[in-house]
Amino acid sequence: MHLKLPLLLMLGLNALLCTMQSHAAETYQRCSEQQQEQIIQKFKLLTHKFDQTDVKTYKSCINLDQQQKIQLIAISQPIAYQDYNDMEHDLNLYLIDSSSNKILQRYKDPSSHITDAERYDGVKLHTTKFSTLTNTHVVGVETGSSHEGGFSYRHNNLALFKIDSKQPIKEIFSGIGTDDSGYVNASCGQDNPSSEVKRILVLSNQLSNGLQNIVLKEQKNQIIGNENTCKVKRNTFKQQQTLKFNGKEYKLQHHNLLGIDPF
């Protein structure tokens, strides 16, 4: 059976698991579509500047409390547009108290997200809690990009933000790809030469400077094709490291990360 890599990646995009050793992952509740749209309209979070074009606005919302009074919402909307292959998006996070109709905090990404040869695929808030400490919210914010044709690839970036109603929203981990992949079309009917790197973040019981350590686990699956024999070779590589909070941010112990092959 030929490898349908793009389909597998779409199915695996939500495979990020974050567990506290043997315990089940704790999660936030995603906002309903109605709740999300009510918040956006109430606080007038959209500009509507490019409504008459084919460009997308990306929205994602989670409830930070069980009473659904406090929400975090991510909005990425176009700020420049020429055509579908030439556009630019911003990214803003809003901490909302919907019970008192207040925007408690706002974060504006200093970088923009550009679509040219590479397509920007939007933003998503993760429901997994990246802190299980009392009254401490660490939220994962994922952005993605992709390219199809020739060497096709997909890349995402999962960054971590500390959320506090009394403090500015702060990025405490600049991010890492949790679902990266690339492939080229096979020349003689075998599985497509490809590589994919999956990463999961696992919470530890140990603390560093007030936040839990995070174990970063990586697995790379590789398919190498031989055009002369039309045979393929499959390889799997694994490694892990522990991320520790230094009081300002989480830092990688080393940057010798597994990566997808450029073919």
PDB file of C-alpha atoms in Angstrom:
ATOM      1  CA  MET A   1       0.000   0.000   0.000  1.00  0.00           C
ATOM      2  CA  HIS A   2       1.358   3.419  -0.940  1.00  0.00           C
ATOM      3  CA  LEU A   3       1.881   5.871   1.879  1.00  0.00           C
ATOM      4  CA  LYS A   4      -0.735   8.641   1.915  1.00  0.00           C
ATOM      5  CA  LEU A   5       1.376  10.948   4.001  1.00  0.00           C
ATOM      6  CA  PRO A   6      -0.688  14.180   3.838  1.00  0.00           C
ATOM      7  CA  LEU A   7      -3.805  12.313   4.981  1.00  0.00           C
ATOM      8  CA  LEU A   8      -1.944  10.633   7.810  1.00  0.00           C
ATOM      9  CA  LEU A   9      -0.587  13.965   8.933  1.00  0.00           C
ATOM     10  CA  MET A  10      -4.013  15.554   8.998  1.00  0.00           C
ATOM     11  CA  LEU A  11      -5.274  12.676  11.098  1.00  0.00           C
ATOM     12  CA  GLY A  12      -2.267  12.906  13.375  1.00  0.00           C
ATOM     13  CA  LEU A  13      -2.265  16.659  13.858  1.00  0.00           C
ATOM     14  CA  ASN A  14      -4.135  16.390  17.152  1.00  0.00           C
ATOM     15  CA  ALA A  15      -1.910  13.609  18.471  1.00  0.00           C
ATOM     16  CA  LEU A  16      -0.033  15.864  20.889  1.00  0.00           C
ATOM     17  CA  LEU A  17      -0.309  14.314  24.346  1.00  0.00           C
ATOM     18  CA  CYS A  18       0.823  15.922  27.559  1.00  0.00           C
ATOM     19  CA  THR A  19       0.732  13.693  30.648  1.00  0.00           C
ATOM     20  CA  MET A  20       1.942  14.133  34.167  1.00  0.00           C
ATOM     21  CA  GLN A  21       3.923  10.908  34.377  1.00  0.00           C
ATOM     22  CA  SER A  22       1.301   8.124  34.685  1.00  0.00           C
ATOM     23  CA  HIS A  23      -1.656  10.456  35.182  1.00  0.00           C
ATOM     24  CA  ALA A  24      -4.133  11.377  32.477  1.00  0.00           C
ATOM     25  CA  ALA A  25      -3.648  14.750  30.838  1.00  0.00           C
ATOM     26  CA  GLU A  26      -5.636  17.625  32.268  1.00  0.00           C
ATOM     27  CA  THR A  27      -7.389  19.722  29.653  1.00  0.00           C
ATOM     28  CA  TYR A  28      -9.217  22.987  29.086  1.00  0.00           C
ATOM     29  CA  GLN A  29     -12.642  23.026  27.479  1.00  0.00           C
ATOM     30  CA  ARG A  30     -12.830  24.443  23.984  1.00  0.00           C
ATOM     31  CA  CYS A  31     -15.374  27.241  23.463  1.00  0.00           C
ATOM     32  CA  SER A  32     -18.470  26.402  21.495  1.00  0.00           C
ATOM     33  CA  GLU A  33     -18.785  28.055  18.098  1.00  0.00           C
ATOM     34  CA  GLN A  34     -21.637  30.204  19.406  1.00  0.00           C
ATOM     35  CA  GLN A  35     -19.690  31.262  22.505  1.00  0.00           C
ATOM     36  CA  GLN A  36     -16.633  32.119  20.413  1.00  0.00           C
ATOM     37  CA  GLU A  37     -18.589  34.245  17.934  1.00  0.00           C
ATOM     38  CA  GLN A  38     -20.435  36.064  20.727  1.00  0.00           C
ATOM     39  CA  ILE A  39     -17.109  37.034  22.327  1.00  0.00           C
ATOM     40  CA  ILE A  40     -15.650  38.195  19.013  1.00  0.00           C
ATOM     41  CA  GLN A  41     -18.691  40.329  18.233  1.00  0.00           C
ATOM     42  CA  LYS A  42     -19.073  41.731  21.757  1.00  0.00           C
ATOM     43  CA  PHE A  43     -15.472  42.940  21.925  1.00  0.00           C
ATOM     44  CA  LYS A  44     -15.217  43.791  18.200  1.00  0.00           C
ATOM     45  CA  LEU A  45     -12.061  41.750  17.710  1.00  0.00           C
ATOM     46  CA  LEU A  46     -12.206  41.583  13.893  1.00  0.00           C
ATOM     47  CA  THR A  47     -11.352  44.333  11.403  1.00  0.00           C
ATOM     48  CA  HIS A  48     -13.364  42.996   8.393  1.00  0.00           C
ATOM     49  CA  LYS A  49     -10.932  44.806   6.085  1.00  0.00           C
ATOM     50  CA  PHE A  50     -10.566  41.873   3.701  1.00  0.00           C
ATOM     51  CA  ASP A  51     -14.024  40.308   4.005  1.00  0.00           C
ATOM     52  CA  GLN A  52     -14.596  40.516   0.237  1.00  0.00           C
ATOM     53  CA  THR A  53     -11.509  38.432  -0.573  1.00  0.00           C
ATOM     54  CA  ASP A  54     -10.760  34.710  -0.331  1.00  0.00           C
ATOM     55  CA  VAL A  55      -8.341  35.196   2.568  1.00  0.00           C
ATOM     56  CA  LYS A  56      -9.130  33.407   5.837  1.00  0.00           C
ATOM     57  CA  THR A  57      -9.317  34.688   9.392  1.00  0.00           C
ATOM     58  CA  TYR A  58      -8.302  32.045  11.944  1.00  0.00           C
ATOM     59  CA  LYS A  59      -9.929  31.871  15.381  1.00  0.00           C
ATOM     60  CA  SER A  60      -9.492  29.589  18.387  1.00  0.00           C
ATOM     61  CA  CYS A  61     -10.948  29.840  21.904  1.00  0.00           C
ATOM     62  CA  ILE A  62     -10.695  27.923  25.191  1.00  0.00           C
ATOM     63  CA  ASN A  63     -12.300  28.341  28.616  1.00  0.00           C
ATOM     64  CA  LEU A  64      -9.751  28.665  31.416  1.00  0.00           C
ATOM     65  CA  ASP A  65     -12.262  27.939  34.201  1.00  0.00           C
ATOM     66  CA  GLN A  66     -15.055  25.428  34.662  1.00  0.00           C
ATOM     67  CA  GLN A  67     -17.618  28.210  35.078  1.00  0.00           C
ATOM     68  CA  GLN A  68     -16.745  29.461  31.561  1.00  0.00           C
ATOM     69  CA  LYS A  69     -16.268  33.025  32.779  1.00  0.00           C
ATOM     70  CA  ILE A  70     -12.650  33.418  31.643  1.00  0.00           C
ATOM     71  CA  GLN A  71     -11.632  32.755  28.047  1.00  0.00           C
ATOM     72  CA  LEU A  72      -8.442  32.914  26.051  1.00  0.00           C
ATOM     73  CA  ILE A  73      -9.000  33.579  22.376  1.00  0.00           C
ATOM     74  CA  ALA A  74      -6.469  33.633  19.544  1.00  0.00           C
ATOM     75  CA  ILE A  75      -7.229  35.548  16.351  1.00  0.00           C
ATOM     76  CA  SER A  76      -5.036  35.668  13.279  1.00  0.00           C
ATOM     77  CA  GLN A  77      -6.427  37.916  10.555  1.00  0.00           C
ATOM     78  CA  PRO A  78      -5.013  39.425   7.358  1.00  0.00           C
ATOM     79  CA  ILE A  79      -3.148  42.716   7.549  1.00  0.00           C
ATOM     80  CA  ALA A  80      -1.902  42.733   3.934  1.00  0.00           C
ATOM     81  CA  TYR A  81      -3.314  41.030   0.854  1.00  0.00           C
ATOM     82  CA  GLN A  82      -2.470  40.906  -2.843  1.00  0.00           C
ATOM     83  CA  ASP A  83      -3.836  37.492  -3.802  1.00  0.00           C
ATOM     84  CA  TYR A  84      -4.206  34.004  -2.335  1.00  0.00           C
ATOM     85  CA  ASN A  85      -0.453  33.386  -2.703  1.00  0.00           C
ATOM     86  CA  ASP A  86       0.655  36.747  -1.349  1.00  0.00           C
ATOM     87  CA  MET A  87      -0.792  37.732   2.013  1.00  0.00           C
ATOM     88  CA  GLU A  88       0.217  38.505   5.578  1.00  0.00           C
ATOM     89  CA  HIS A  89      -1.506  37.689   8.888  1.00  0.00           C
ATOM     90  CA  ASP A  90      -1.069  39.045  12.390  1.00  0.00           C
ATOM     91  CA  LEU A  91      -1.669  37.087  15.599  1.00  0.00           C
ATOM     92  CA  ASN A  92      -3.301  38.388  18.778  1.00  0.00           C
ATOM     93  CA  LEU A  93      -4.219  36.703  22.058  1.00  0.00           C
ATOM     94  CA  TYR A  94      -6.998  38.091  24.250  1.00  0.00           C
ATOM     95  CA  LEU A  95      -7.713  37.138  27.857  1.00  0.00           C
ATOM     96  CA  ILE A  96     -11.421  37.809  28.337  1.00  0.00           C
ATOM     97  CA  ASP A  97     -13.636  38.015  31.422  1.00  0.00           C
ATOM     98  CA  SER A  98     -16.999  37.500  29.758  1.00  0.00           C
ATOM     99  CA  SER A  99     -18.851  37.750  33.090  1.00  0.00           C
ATOM    100  CA  SER A 100     -17.722  41.368  33.574  1.00  0.00           C
ATOM    101  CA  ASN A 101     -17.342  42.195  29.864  1.00  0.00           C
ATOM    102  CA  LYS A 102     -13.649  43.060  30.152  1.00  0.00           C
ATOM    103  CA  ILE A 103     -10.529  42.368  28.142  1.00  0.00           C
ATOM    104  CA  LEU A 104      -8.092  41.548  30.945  1.00  0.00           C
ATOM    105  CA  GLN A 105      -4.927  41.200  28.876  1.00  0.00           C
ATOM    106  CA  ARG A 106      -3.872  41.319  25.234  1.00  0.00           C
ATOM    107  CA  TYR A 107      -0.764  39.984  23.506  1.00  0.00           C
ATOM    108  CA  LYS A 108       0.296  40.969  19.989  1.00  0.00           C
ATOM    109  CA  ASP A 109       2.794  38.711  18.236  1.00  0.00           C
ATOM    110  CA  PRO A 110       5.723  40.926  17.167  1.00  0.00           C
ATOM    111  CA  SER A 111       6.147  38.805  14.032  1.00  0.00           C
ATOM    112  CA  SER A 112       3.699  38.457  11.164  1.00  0.00           C
ATOM    113  CA  HIS A 113       2.846  35.268   9.282  1.00  0.00           C
ATOM    114  CA  ILE A 114       3.418  35.460   5.538  1.00  0.00           C
ATOM    115  CA  THR A 115       2.014  33.354   2.709  1.00  0.00           C
ATOM    116  CA  ASP A 116       4.118  33.302  -0.459  1.00  0.00           C
ATOM    117  CA  ALA A 117       5.814  30.086  -1.615  1.00  0.00           C
ATOM    118  CA  GLU A 118       4.838  28.704   1.791  1.00  0.00           C
ATOM    119  CA  ARG A 119       1.203  28.736   2.879  1.00  0.00           C
ATOM    120  CA  TYR A 120       0.236  29.915   6.357  1.00  0.00           C
ATOM    121  CA  ASP A 121      -2.229  27.440   7.870  1.00  0.00           C
ATOM    122  CA  GLY A 122      -3.489  29.421  10.850  1.00  0.00           C
ATOM    123  CA  VAL A 123      -3.483  29.261  14.637  1.00  0.00           C
ATOM    124  CA  LYS A 124      -4.927  26.877  17.214  1.00  0.00           C
ATOM    125  CA  LEU A 125      -5.004  26.931  21.015  1.00  0.00           C
ATOM    126  CA  HIS A 126      -4.247  23.565  22.584  1.00  0.00           C
ATOM    127  CA  THR A 127      -6.646  22.264  25.198  1.00  0.00           C
ATOM    128  CA  THR A 128      -3.869  20.370  26.991  1.00  0.00           C
ATOM    129  CA  LYS A 129      -2.751  22.073  30.207  1.00  0.00           C
ATOM    130  CA  PHE A 130       1.007  22.648  30.202  1.00  0.00           C
ATOM    131  CA  SER A 131       0.884  23.342  33.927  1.00  0.00           C
ATOM    132  CA  THR A 132      -1.135  21.469  36.521  1.00  0.00           C
ATOM    133  CA  LEU A 133      -0.117  23.792  39.369  1.00  0.00           C
ATOM    134  CA  THR A 134      -2.897  25.599  41.229  1.00  0.00           C
ATOM    135  CA  ASN A 135      -3.856  28.961  39.701  1.00  0.00           C
ATOM    136  CA  THR A 136      -1.128  28.663  37.060  1.00  0.00           C
ATOM    137  CA  HIS A 137      -2.110  28.633  33.398  1.00  0.00           C
ATOM    138  CA  VAL A 138       0.395  27.695  30.704  1.00  0.00           C
ATOM    139  CA  VAL A 139      -1.271  27.428  27.301  1.00  0.00           C
ATOM    140  CA  GLY A 140       0.046  26.025  24.035  1.00  0.00           C
ATOM    141  CA  VAL A 141      -0.425  28.174  20.920  1.00  0.00           C
ATOM    142  CA  GLU A 142       0.174  26.371  17.627  1.00  0.00           C
ATOM    143  CA  THR A 143       0.748  27.948  14.224  1.00  0.00           C
ATOM    144  CA  GLY A 144       1.340  26.031  11.016  1.00  0.00           C
ATOM    145  CA  SER A 145       2.639  26.341   7.476  1.00  0.00           C
ATOM    146  CA  SER A 146       2.930  24.029   4.476  1.00  0.00           C
ATOM    147  CA  HIS A 147       4.009  23.717   0.862  1.00  0.00           C
ATOM    148  CA  GLU A 148       2.843  21.341  -1.876  1.00  0.00           C
ATOM    149  CA  GLY A 149       4.659  20.514  -5.090  1.00  0.00           C
ATOM    150  CA  GLY A 150       8.164  19.190  -5.711  1.00  0.00           C
ATOM    151  CA  PHE A 151       9.355  18.727  -2.158  1.00  0.00           C
ATOM    152  CA  SER A 152       6.124  18.931  -0.167  1.00  0.00           C
ATOM    153  CA  TYR A 153       6.310  19.597   3.545  1.00  0.00           C
ATOM    154  CA  ARG A 154       4.319  20.612   6.570  1.00  0.00           C
ATOM    155  CA  HIS A 155       5.605  22.390   9.671  1.00  0.00           C
ATOM    156  CA  ASN A 156       3.956  23.575  12.854  1.00  0.00           C
ATOM    157  CA  ASN A 157       5.255  25.508  15.837  1.00  0.00           C
ATOM    158  CA  LEU A 158       3.951  25.015  19.370  1.00  0.00           C
ATOM    159  CA  ALA A 159       4.796  27.928  21.674  1.00  0.00           C
ATOM    160  CA  LEU A 160       3.907  28.190  25.377  1.00  0.00           C
ATOM    161  CA  PHE A 161       2.400  31.246  27.064  1.00  0.00           C
ATOM    162  CA  LYS A 162       1.910  31.992  30.751  1.00  0.00           C
ATOM    163  CA  ILE A 163      -1.551  33.451  31.314  1.00  0.00           C
ATOM    164  CA  ASP A 164      -2.378  35.586  34.357  1.00  0.00           C
ATOM    165  CA  SER A 165      -5.230  38.070  34.681  1.00  0.00           C
ATOM    166  CA  LYS A 166      -2.993  40.419  36.703  1.00  0.00           C
ATOM    167  CA  GLN A 167       0.122  40.171  34.535  1.00  0.00           C
ATOM    168  CA  PRO A 168       0.778  40.675  30.806  1.00  0.00           C
ATOM    169  CA  ILE A 169       0.529  37.545  28.687  1.00  0.00           C
ATOM    170  CA  LYS A 170       4.088  36.257  28.339  1.00  0.00           C
ATOM    171  CA  GLU A 171       5.669  33.836  25.895  1.00  0.00           C
ATOM    172  CA  ILE A 172       7.784  31.458  27.982  1.00  0.00           C
ATOM    173  CA  PHE A 173       8.766  28.978  25.255  1.00  0.00           C
ATOM    174  CA  SER A 174       9.351  30.240  21.736  1.00  0.00           C
ATOM    175  CA  GLY A 175       8.193  26.964  20.313  1.00  0.00           C
ATOM    176  CA  ILE A 176       9.077  23.757  18.557  1.00  0.00           C
ATOM    177  CA  GLY A 177       7.540  21.699  15.776  1.00  0.00           C
ATOM    178  CA  THR A 178       5.472  18.801  17.070  1.00  0.00           C
ATOM    179  CA  ASP A 179       4.346  17.458  13.688  1.00  0.00           C
ATOM    180  CA  ASP A 180       6.851  18.129  10.888  1.00  0.00           C
ATOM    181  CA  SER A 181       6.980  16.158   7.655  1.00  0.00           C
ATOM    182  CA  GLY A 182       8.233  16.188   4.094  1.00  0.00           C
ATOM    183  CA  TYR A 183       8.004  13.928   1.062  1.00  0.00           C
ATOM    184  CA  VAL A 184       8.631  13.707  -2.676  1.00  0.00           C
ATOM    185  CA  ASN A 185       6.679  11.641  -5.196  1.00  0.00           C
ATOM    186  CA  ALA A 186       8.201   8.219  -5.865  1.00  0.00           C
ATOM    187  CA  SER A 187       9.605   7.618  -9.349  1.00  0.00           C
ATOM    188  CA  CYS A 188       8.944   3.892  -9.649  1.00  0.00           C
ATOM    189  CA  GLY A 189       5.812   3.097  -7.711  1.00  0.00           C
ATOM    190  CA  GLN A 190       7.168   2.451  -4.239  1.00  0.00           C
ATOM    191  CA  ASP A 191       6.175   4.339  -1.105  1.00  0.00           C
ATOM    192  CA  ASN A 192       7.004   8.033  -1.331  1.00  0.00           C
ATOM    193  CA  PRO A 193      10.462   8.880   0.067  1.00  0.00           C
ATOM    194  CA  SER A 194       9.526  10.765   3.199  1.00  0.00           C
ATOM    195  CA  SER A 195      10.388  11.707   6.728  1.00  0.00           C
ATOM    196  CA  GLU A 196       8.307  12.911   9.632  1.00  0.00           C
ATOM    197  CA  VAL A 197       9.209  14.059  13.111  1.00  0.00           C
ATOM    198  CA  LYS A 198       6.699  13.798  15.936  1.00  0.00           C
ATOM    199  CA  ARG A 199       7.363  15.441  19.281  1.00  0.00           C
ATOM    200  CA  ILE A 200       5.414  15.258  22.519  1.00  0.00           C
ATOM    201  CA  LEU A 201       5.760  17.360  25.656  1.00  0.00           C
ATOM    202  CA  VAL A 202       5.412  15.417  28.915  1.00  0.00           C
ATOM    203  CA  LEU A 203       4.946  17.258  32.218  1.00  0.00           C
ATOM    204  CA  SER A 204       7.174  16.230  35.108  1.00  0.00           C
ATOM    205  CA  ASN A 205       6.518  16.372  38.851  1.00  0.00           C
ATOM    206  CA  GLN A 206       9.809  18.232  39.321  1.00  0.00           C
ATOM    207  CA  LEU A 207       9.884  22.036  39.356  1.00  0.00           C
ATOM    208  CA  SER A 208      12.414  24.616  38.214  1.00  0.00           C
ATOM    209  CA  ASN A 209      11.899  28.237  39.280  1.00  0.00           C
ATOM    210  CA  GLY A 210       8.210  27.721  39.985  1.00  0.00           C
ATOM    211  CA  LEU A 211       7.110  25.802  36.883  1.00  0.00           C
ATOM    212  CA  GLN A 212       7.133  22.107  36.054  1.00  0.00           C
ATOM    213  CA  ASN A 213       9.924  20.587  34.001  1.00  0.00           C
ATOM    214  CA  ILE A 214       8.852  19.337  30.582  1.00  0.00           C
ATOM    215  CA  VAL A 215      10.302  16.242  28.923  1.00  0.00           C
ATOM    216  CA  LEU A 216      10.566  16.689  25.153  1.00  0.00           C
ATOM    217  CA  LYS A 217      10.355  13.332  23.362  1.00  0.00           C
ATOM    218  CA  GLU A 218      11.150  13.071  19.654  1.00  0.00           C
ATOM    219  CA  GLN A 219      10.597  10.305  17.112  1.00  0.00           C
ATOM    220  CA  LYS A 220      11.633  10.455  13.469  1.00  0.00           C
ATOM    221  CA  ASN A 221      10.228   8.000  10.910  1.00  0.00           C
ATOM    222  CA  GLN A 222      12.116   7.899   7.628  1.00  0.00           C
ATOM    223  CA  ILE A 223      11.492   6.166   4.285  1.00  0.00           C
ATOM    224  CA  ILE A 224      14.431   6.166   1.865  1.00  0.00           C
ATOM    225  CA  GLY A 225      13.821   5.070  -1.731  1.00  0.00           C
ATOM    226  CA  ASN A 226      16.319   3.552  -4.181  1.00  0.00           C
ATOM    227  CA  GLU A 227      15.452   4.574  -7.743  1.00  0.00           C
ATOM    228  CA  ASN A 228      17.645   1.843  -9.240  1.00  0.00           C
ATOM    229  CA  THR A 229      16.139  -1.093  -7.343  1.00  0.00           C
ATOM    230  CA  CYS A 230      12.754   0.470  -6.471  1.00  0.00           C
ATOM    231  CA  LYS A 231      13.232  -0.737  -2.906  1.00  0.00           C
ATOM    232  CA  VAL A 232      12.690   1.285   0.229  1.00  0.00           C
ATOM    233  CA  LYS A 233      14.376   1.342   3.611  1.00  0.00           C
ATOM    234  CA  ARG A 234      12.606   2.386   6.787  1.00  0.00           C
ATOM    235  CA  ASN A 235      14.391   3.908   9.765  1.00  0.00           C
ATOM    236  CA  THR A 236      13.219   5.130  13.166  1.00  0.00           C
ATOM    237  CA  PHE A 237      15.183   7.447  15.457  1.00  0.00           C
ATOM    238  CA  LYS A 238      14.301   8.513  19.010  1.00  0.00           C
ATOM    239  CA  GLN A 239      15.720  10.909  21.576  1.00  0.00           C
ATOM    240  CA  GLN A 240      14.581  13.092  24.459  1.00  0.00           C
ATOM    241  CA  GLN A 241      15.670  15.974  26.665  1.00  0.00           C
ATOM    242  CA  THR A 242      14.274  17.895  29.636  1.00  0.00           C
ATOM    243  CA  LEU A 243      13.214  21.530  29.349  1.00  0.00           C
ATOM    244  CA  LYS A 244      13.600  23.579  32.526  1.00  0.00           C
ATOM    245  CA  PHE A 245      12.119  26.981  33.297  1.00  0.00           C
ATOM    246  CA  ASN A 246      14.911  29.437  34.149  1.00  0.00           C
ATOM    247  CA  GLY A 247      12.637  32.079  35.656  1.00  0.00           C
ATOM    248  CA  LYS A 248      11.940  33.735  32.308  1.00  0.00           C
ATOM    249  CA  GLU A 249      11.507  30.966  29.742  1.00  0.00           C
ATOM    250  CA  TYR A 250      11.932  27.288  28.962  1.00  0.00           C
ATOM    251  CA  LYS A 251      15.283  26.546  27.302  1.00  0.00           C
ATOM    252  CA  LEU A 252      16.396  23.583  25.223  1.00  0.00           C
ATOM    253  CA  GLN A 253      19.338  21.700  26.746  1.00  0.00           C
ATOM    254  CA  HIS A 254      20.709  21.214  23.228  1.00  0.00           C
ATOM    255  CA  HIS A 255      19.680  22.114  19.687  1.00  0.00           C
ATOM    256  CA  ASN A 256      20.681  18.810  18.091  1.00  0.00           C
ATOM    257  CA  LEU A 257      17.056  18.063  17.256  1.00  0.00           C
ATOM    258  CA  LEU A 258      15.777  15.468  14.836  1.00  0.00           C
ATOM    259  CA  GLY A 259      14.736  17.032  11.536  1.00  0.00           C
ATOM    260  CA  ILE A 260      12.971  16.112   8.327  1.00  0.00           C
ATOM    261  CA  ASP A 261      15.123  15.245   5.306  1.00  0.00           C
ATOM    262  CA  PRO A 262      15.407  17.777   2.456  1.00  0.00           C
ATOM    263  CA  PHE A 263      15.599  14.995  -0.181  1.00  0.00           C
TER     264      PHE A 263
END
